[in-house]
Amino acid sequence: DAGVIQSPRHEVTEMGQEVTLRCKPISGHDYLFWYRQTMMRGLELLIYFNNNVPIDDSGMPEDRFSAKMPNASFSTLKIQPSEPRDSAVYFCASSPRGYANTGELFFGEGSRLTVL
Amino acid sequence: GENVEQHPSTLSVQEGDSAVIKCTYSDSASNYFPWYKQELGKGPQLIIDIRSNVGEKKDQRIAVTLNKTAKHFSLHITETQPEDSAVYFCAASILYNTDKLIFGTGTRLQVFP
């Protein structure tokens, strides 16, 4: 398996622009997580899905952030409008059925976002 | 909610020495404690984990210990090698009760040849 695939790997945009990050989880994994990584705050959970349904979005910073999972093989994280403080590396991770029993997350390589 | 503190934030050791990273957690109901290694430009990868019914677990040069009373757990790397250089994250979760994994802030380990 190719692992969790994220795109784009790097994104540079100007403040106010819309940003869409994409994720393809590992086939057969029922859980999908979006994390944000910054030097100051480390790895923060933004939102996660179980069987395409958002379970907990309490980590989403504000209304400018939204996430969708239209099917089992695709998820997006959208920021509109983007701000310089959104600059970070955004990770998508997936986990197989029984995550609650095993706990292991499989991370993608991340999308580095820079908002100027 | 759960909070995980990790120390130190940076750690430099000579090749062959041991490295120890410590974490404390706040929620006494936590029962699952994994450690992830993140190499430059990559996503974190699970290297070892421990559950609350076990006090210590080893995997070759890596070991993790858990003190439930004090609510802290540690990662021990022996005979360090340059390829151990990475950022290490501890995490805590409450299996069977929540799907959340809360991470510590990370430790950047540098192993000098």
Tab-separated table of C-alpha atoms in Angstrom:
chain	number	residue	atom	x	y	z
A	1	ASP	CA	0.000	0.000	0.000
A	2	ALA	CA	1.183	3.507	-0.805
A	3	GLY	CA	0.321	4.836	2.625
A	4	VAL	CA	-1.569	8.021	3.376
A	5	ILE	CA	-1.223	10.427	0.476
A	6	GLN	CA	-1.455	14.177	0.969
A	7	SER	CA	-1.420	16.995	-1.522
A	8	PRO	CA	-0.045	19.492	-2.069
A	9	ARG	CA	3.234	18.921	-0.226
A	10	HIS	CA	3.916	22.627	-0.197
A	11	GLU	CA	1.568	25.560	-0.601
A	12	VAL	CA	2.435	29.228	-0.532
A	13	THR	CA	-0.457	31.639	-0.712
A	14	GLU	CA	-1.388	35.163	0.157
A	15	MET	CA	-3.554	36.199	3.059
A	16	GLY	CA	-7.230	36.054	2.192
A	17	GLN	CA	-6.919	33.276	-0.355
A	18	GLU	CA	-8.708	29.956	-0.085
A	19	VAL	CA	-6.568	26.913	0.628
A	20	THR	CA	-7.625	23.309	0.088
A	21	LEU	CA	-5.565	20.425	1.409
A	22	ARG	CA	-6.287	16.898	0.279
A	23	CYS	CA	-5.863	13.480	1.778
A	24	LYS	CA	-6.254	9.917	0.589
A	25	PRO	CA	-6.251	7.490	3.530
A	26	ILE	CA	-5.002	3.935	3.435
A	27	SER	CA	-7.589	1.681	1.863
A	28	GLY	CA	-9.703	-0.076	4.458
A	29	HIS	CA	-8.987	2.405	7.217
A	30	ASP	CA	-12.163	3.619	8.887
A	31	TYR	CA	-10.704	6.546	10.780
A	32	LEU	CA	-9.242	9.739	9.358
A	33	PHE	CA	-7.609	12.511	11.360
A	34	TRP	CA	-6.397	15.994	10.525
A	35	TYR	CA	-3.571	17.381	12.667
A	36	ARG	CA	-1.780	20.719	12.560
A	37	GLN	CA	1.864	20.992	13.584
A	38	THR	CA	3.571	24.206	14.650
A	39	MET	CA	6.695	24.899	16.646
A	40	MET	CA	4.735	26.594	19.390
A	41	ARG	CA	1.867	24.136	19.822
A	42	GLY	CA	3.195	20.855	18.510
A	43	LEU	CA	0.684	18.416	17.027
A	44	GLU	CA	-2.903	19.540	17.475
A	45	LEU	CA	-5.897	17.436	16.529
A	46	LEU	CA	-8.245	19.480	14.370
A	47	ILE	CA	-10.955	16.997	13.454
A	48	TYR	CA	-11.470	13.316	12.887
A	49	PHE	CA	-13.883	11.125	10.977
A	50	ASN	CA	-15.149	7.620	11.493
A	51	ASN	CA	-16.677	5.957	8.430
A	52	ASN	CA	-16.765	9.352	6.689
A	53	VAL	CA	-18.729	10.979	9.495
A	54	PRO	CA	-17.163	13.847	11.469
A	55	ILE	CA	-16.980	12.744	15.083
A	56	ASP	CA	-15.160	15.557	16.841
A	57	ASP	CA	-14.304	18.932	15.361
A	58	SER	CA	-13.620	20.679	18.647
A	59	GLY	CA	-10.032	21.300	17.586
A	60	MET	CA	-10.955	23.303	14.497
A	61	PRO	CA	-9.663	26.789	15.292
A	62	GLU	CA	-12.528	28.825	13.917
A	63	ASP	CA	-15.171	29.034	11.221
A	64	ARG	CA	-12.572	29.704	8.576
A	65	PHE	CA	-11.640	26.016	8.782
A	66	SER	CA	-13.820	23.269	7.378
A	67	ALA	CA	-13.269	19.606	6.591
A	68	LYS	CA	-15.172	17.092	4.542
A	69	MET	CA	-14.965	13.425	3.773
A	70	PRO	CA	-17.305	12.705	0.851
A	71	ASN	CA	-16.202	9.072	0.584
A	72	ALA	CA	-13.930	6.538	2.231
A	73	SER	CA	-10.957	7.404	0.034
A	74	PHE	CA	-10.858	11.186	0.122
A	75	SER	CA	-10.920	14.064	2.561
A	76	THR	CA	-10.302	17.801	2.305
A	77	LEU	CA	-9.369	20.481	4.777
A	78	LYS	CA	-10.264	23.953	3.629
A	79	ILE	CA	-9.214	27.329	5.012
A	80	GLN	CA	-11.136	30.344	3.780
A	81	PRO	CA	-9.946	33.039	4.090
A	82	SER	CA	-6.394	32.100	5.032
A	83	GLU	CA	-4.311	34.148	7.468
A	84	PRO	CA	-0.560	34.214	8.220
A	85	ARG	CA	-1.145	32.495	11.570
A	86	ASP	CA	-2.477	29.464	9.685
A	87	SER	CA	1.041	28.768	8.454
A	88	ALA	CA	1.896	25.264	9.650
A	89	VAL	CA	2.344	21.700	8.517
A	90	TYR	CA	-0.986	19.923	8.214
A	91	PHE	CA	-0.975	16.164	8.612
A	92	CYS	CA	-3.591	13.684	7.652
A	93	ALA	CA	-3.561	10.316	9.401
A	94	SER	CA	-5.691	7.217	9.094
A	95	SER	CA	-6.272	4.199	11.246
A	96	PRO	CA	-7.899	0.847	10.643
A	97	ARG	CA	-11.090	-0.473	12.087
A	98	GLY	CA	-10.573	-1.064	15.759
A	99	TYR	CA	-8.518	2.070	16.234
A	100	ALA	CA	-10.084	2.447	19.624
A	101	ASN	CA	-8.470	-0.868	20.494
A	102	THR	CA	-5.097	-0.397	18.856
A	103	GLY	CA	-4.482	3.315	18.835
A	104	GLU	CA	-1.984	3.333	15.955
A	105	LEU	CA	-2.118	6.221	13.521
A	106	PHE	CA	-0.595	6.147	10.044
A	107	PHE	CA	0.482	9.624	9.004
A	108	GLY	CA	0.963	11.141	5.598
A	109	GLU	CA	4.017	13.244	4.834
A	110	GLY	CA	2.185	16.483	5.498
A	111	SER	CA	1.281	19.643	3.629
A	112	ARG	CA	3.422	22.642	4.515
A	113	LEU	CA	1.318	25.784	4.261
A	114	THR	CA	2.789	29.263	4.189
A	115	VAL	CA	0.427	32.222	4.197
A	116	LEU	CA	2.090	35.504	3.361
B	1	GLY	CA	-9.456	17.454	28.878
B	2	GLU	CA	-6.285	15.466	28.533
B	3	ASN	CA	-2.977	17.347	28.621
B	4	VAL	CA	0.418	15.814	27.912
B	5	GLU	CA	3.671	17.525	28.871
B	6	GLN	CA	6.982	16.403	27.416
B	7	HIS	CA	10.571	17.122	28.451
B	8	PRO	CA	13.148	17.996	27.350
B	9	SER	CA	12.342	19.895	24.183
B	10	THR	CA	15.829	19.232	22.826
B	11	LEU	CA	18.349	16.558	23.688
B	12	SER	CA	21.855	16.065	22.367
B	13	VAL	CA	23.826	12.894	23.063
B	14	GLN	CA	26.984	11.239	21.855
B	15	GLU	CA	26.636	8.130	19.746
B	16	GLY	CA	26.481	5.099	21.997
B	17	ASP	CA	25.047	6.991	24.952
B	18	SER	CA	21.504	6.577	26.253
B	19	ALA	CA	18.688	9.061	25.795
B	20	VAL	CA	15.649	9.468	28.025
B	21	ILE	CA	12.525	11.479	27.243
B	22	LYS	CA	9.824	11.985	29.853
B	23	CYS	CA	6.114	12.747	29.632
B	24	THR	CA	3.366	13.404	32.133
B	25	TYR	CA	-0.352	13.184	31.509
B	26	SER	CA	-3.283	14.720	33.304
B	27	ASP	CA	-6.185	12.327	32.878
B	28	SER	CA	-5.927	9.375	35.241
B	29	ALA	CA	-8.282	7.420	32.976
B	30	SER	CA	-5.673	7.344	30.186
B	31	ASN	CA	-4.686	3.795	29.404
B	32	TYR	CA	-2.700	3.876	26.172
B	33	PHE	CA	0.677	5.621	25.671
B	34	PRO	CA	2.367	5.487	22.281
B	35	TRP	CA	5.597	7.069	21.129
B	36	TYR	CA	6.037	8.413	17.621
B	37	LYS	CA	9.232	9.259	15.768
B	38	GLN	CA	9.238	11.994	13.150
B	39	GLU	CA	12.114	12.221	10.738
B	40	LEU	CA	12.807	15.382	8.766
B	41	GLY	CA	10.173	15.975	6.123
B	42	LYS	CA	8.124	12.957	7.130
B	43	GLY	CA	5.029	12.275	9.146
B	44	PRO	CA	5.268	10.768	12.638
B	45	GLN	CA	5.580	6.984	12.840
B	46	LEU	CA	4.726	4.745	15.761
B	47	ILE	CA	7.823	3.148	17.291
B	48	ILE	CA	6.536	1.665	20.526
B	49	ASP	CA	3.498	1.817	22.767
B	50	ILE	CA	2.443	0.686	26.212
B	51	ARG	CA	-0.865	0.037	27.893
B	52	SER	CA	-1.743	0.789	31.463
B	53	ASN	CA	-1.726	-2.847	32.542
B	54	VAL	CA	2.005	-3.041	31.825
B	55	GLY	CA	4.832	-1.228	33.608
B	56	GLU	CA	7.561	-1.630	31.007
B	57	LYS	CA	7.951	-2.711	27.418
B	58	LYS	CA	11.106	-3.242	25.368
B	59	ASP	CA	11.850	-3.516	21.698
B	60	GLN	CA	15.540	-3.935	20.964
B	61	ARG	CA	17.218	-0.637	21.892
B	62	ILE	CA	13.958	1.101	22.778
B	63	ALA	CA	12.025	0.770	26.011
B	64	VAL	CA	9.097	2.567	27.545
B	65	THR	CA	8.220	2.679	31.233
B	66	LEU	CA	4.949	3.724	32.819
B	67	ASN	CA	4.235	4.945	36.337
B	68	LYS	CA	0.464	5.158	36.677
B	69	THR	CA	0.565	6.496	40.220
B	70	ALA	CA	2.702	9.447	39.210
B	71	LYS	CA	1.038	9.688	35.804
B	72	HIS	CA	4.231	9.745	33.845
B	73	PHE	CA	5.911	7.597	31.225
B	74	SER	CA	9.330	7.637	29.629
B	75	LEU	CA	11.105	6.568	26.464
B	76	HIS	CA	14.578	5.095	26.822
B	77	ILE	CA	16.888	4.660	23.850
B	78	THR	CA	20.117	2.792	24.533
B	79	GLU	CA	23.247	2.659	22.378
B	80	THR	CA	22.056	5.625	20.366
B	81	GLN	CA	22.984	5.879	16.693
B	82	PRO	CA	22.977	8.869	14.316
B	83	GLU	CA	19.859	7.493	12.631
B	84	ASP	CA	18.008	7.897	15.940
B	85	SER	CA	18.184	11.661	15.364
B	86	ALA	CA	14.597	12.831	14.956
B	87	VAL	CA	11.723	14.456	16.811
B	88	TYR	CA	9.998	12.136	19.263
B	89	PHE	CA	6.422	12.609	20.424
B	90	CYS	CA	4.690	10.972	23.318
B	91	ALA	CA	0.914	10.697	23.392
B	92	ALA	CA	-1.897	9.553	25.638
B	93	SER	CA	-5.324	8.197	24.984
B	94	ILE	CA	-8.225	6.483	26.637
B	95	LEU	CA	-8.834	3.361	24.596
B	96	TYR	CA	-12.367	2.016	24.350
B	97	ASN	CA	-13.723	5.345	25.524
B	98	THR	CA	-12.478	7.889	23.038
B	99	ASP	CA	-10.837	8.001	19.667
B	100	LYS	CA	-8.605	10.924	20.566
B	101	LEU	CA	-4.845	10.753	20.817
B	102	ILE	CA	-3.301	13.785	22.534
B	103	PHE	CA	0.345	14.474	21.732
B	104	GLY	CA	3.124	16.034	23.744
B	105	THR	CA	5.062	18.949	22.281
B	106	GLY	CA	7.952	16.829	21.024
B	107	THR	CA	11.647	16.313	21.772
B	108	ARG	CA	14.289	16.943	19.150
B	109	LEU	CA	16.993	14.332	19.644
B	110	GLN	CA	20.385	14.814	18.069
B	111	VAL	CA	22.910	12.009	18.169
B	112	PHE	CA	26.431	13.129	17.373
B	113	PRO	CA	28.880	10.632	15.862
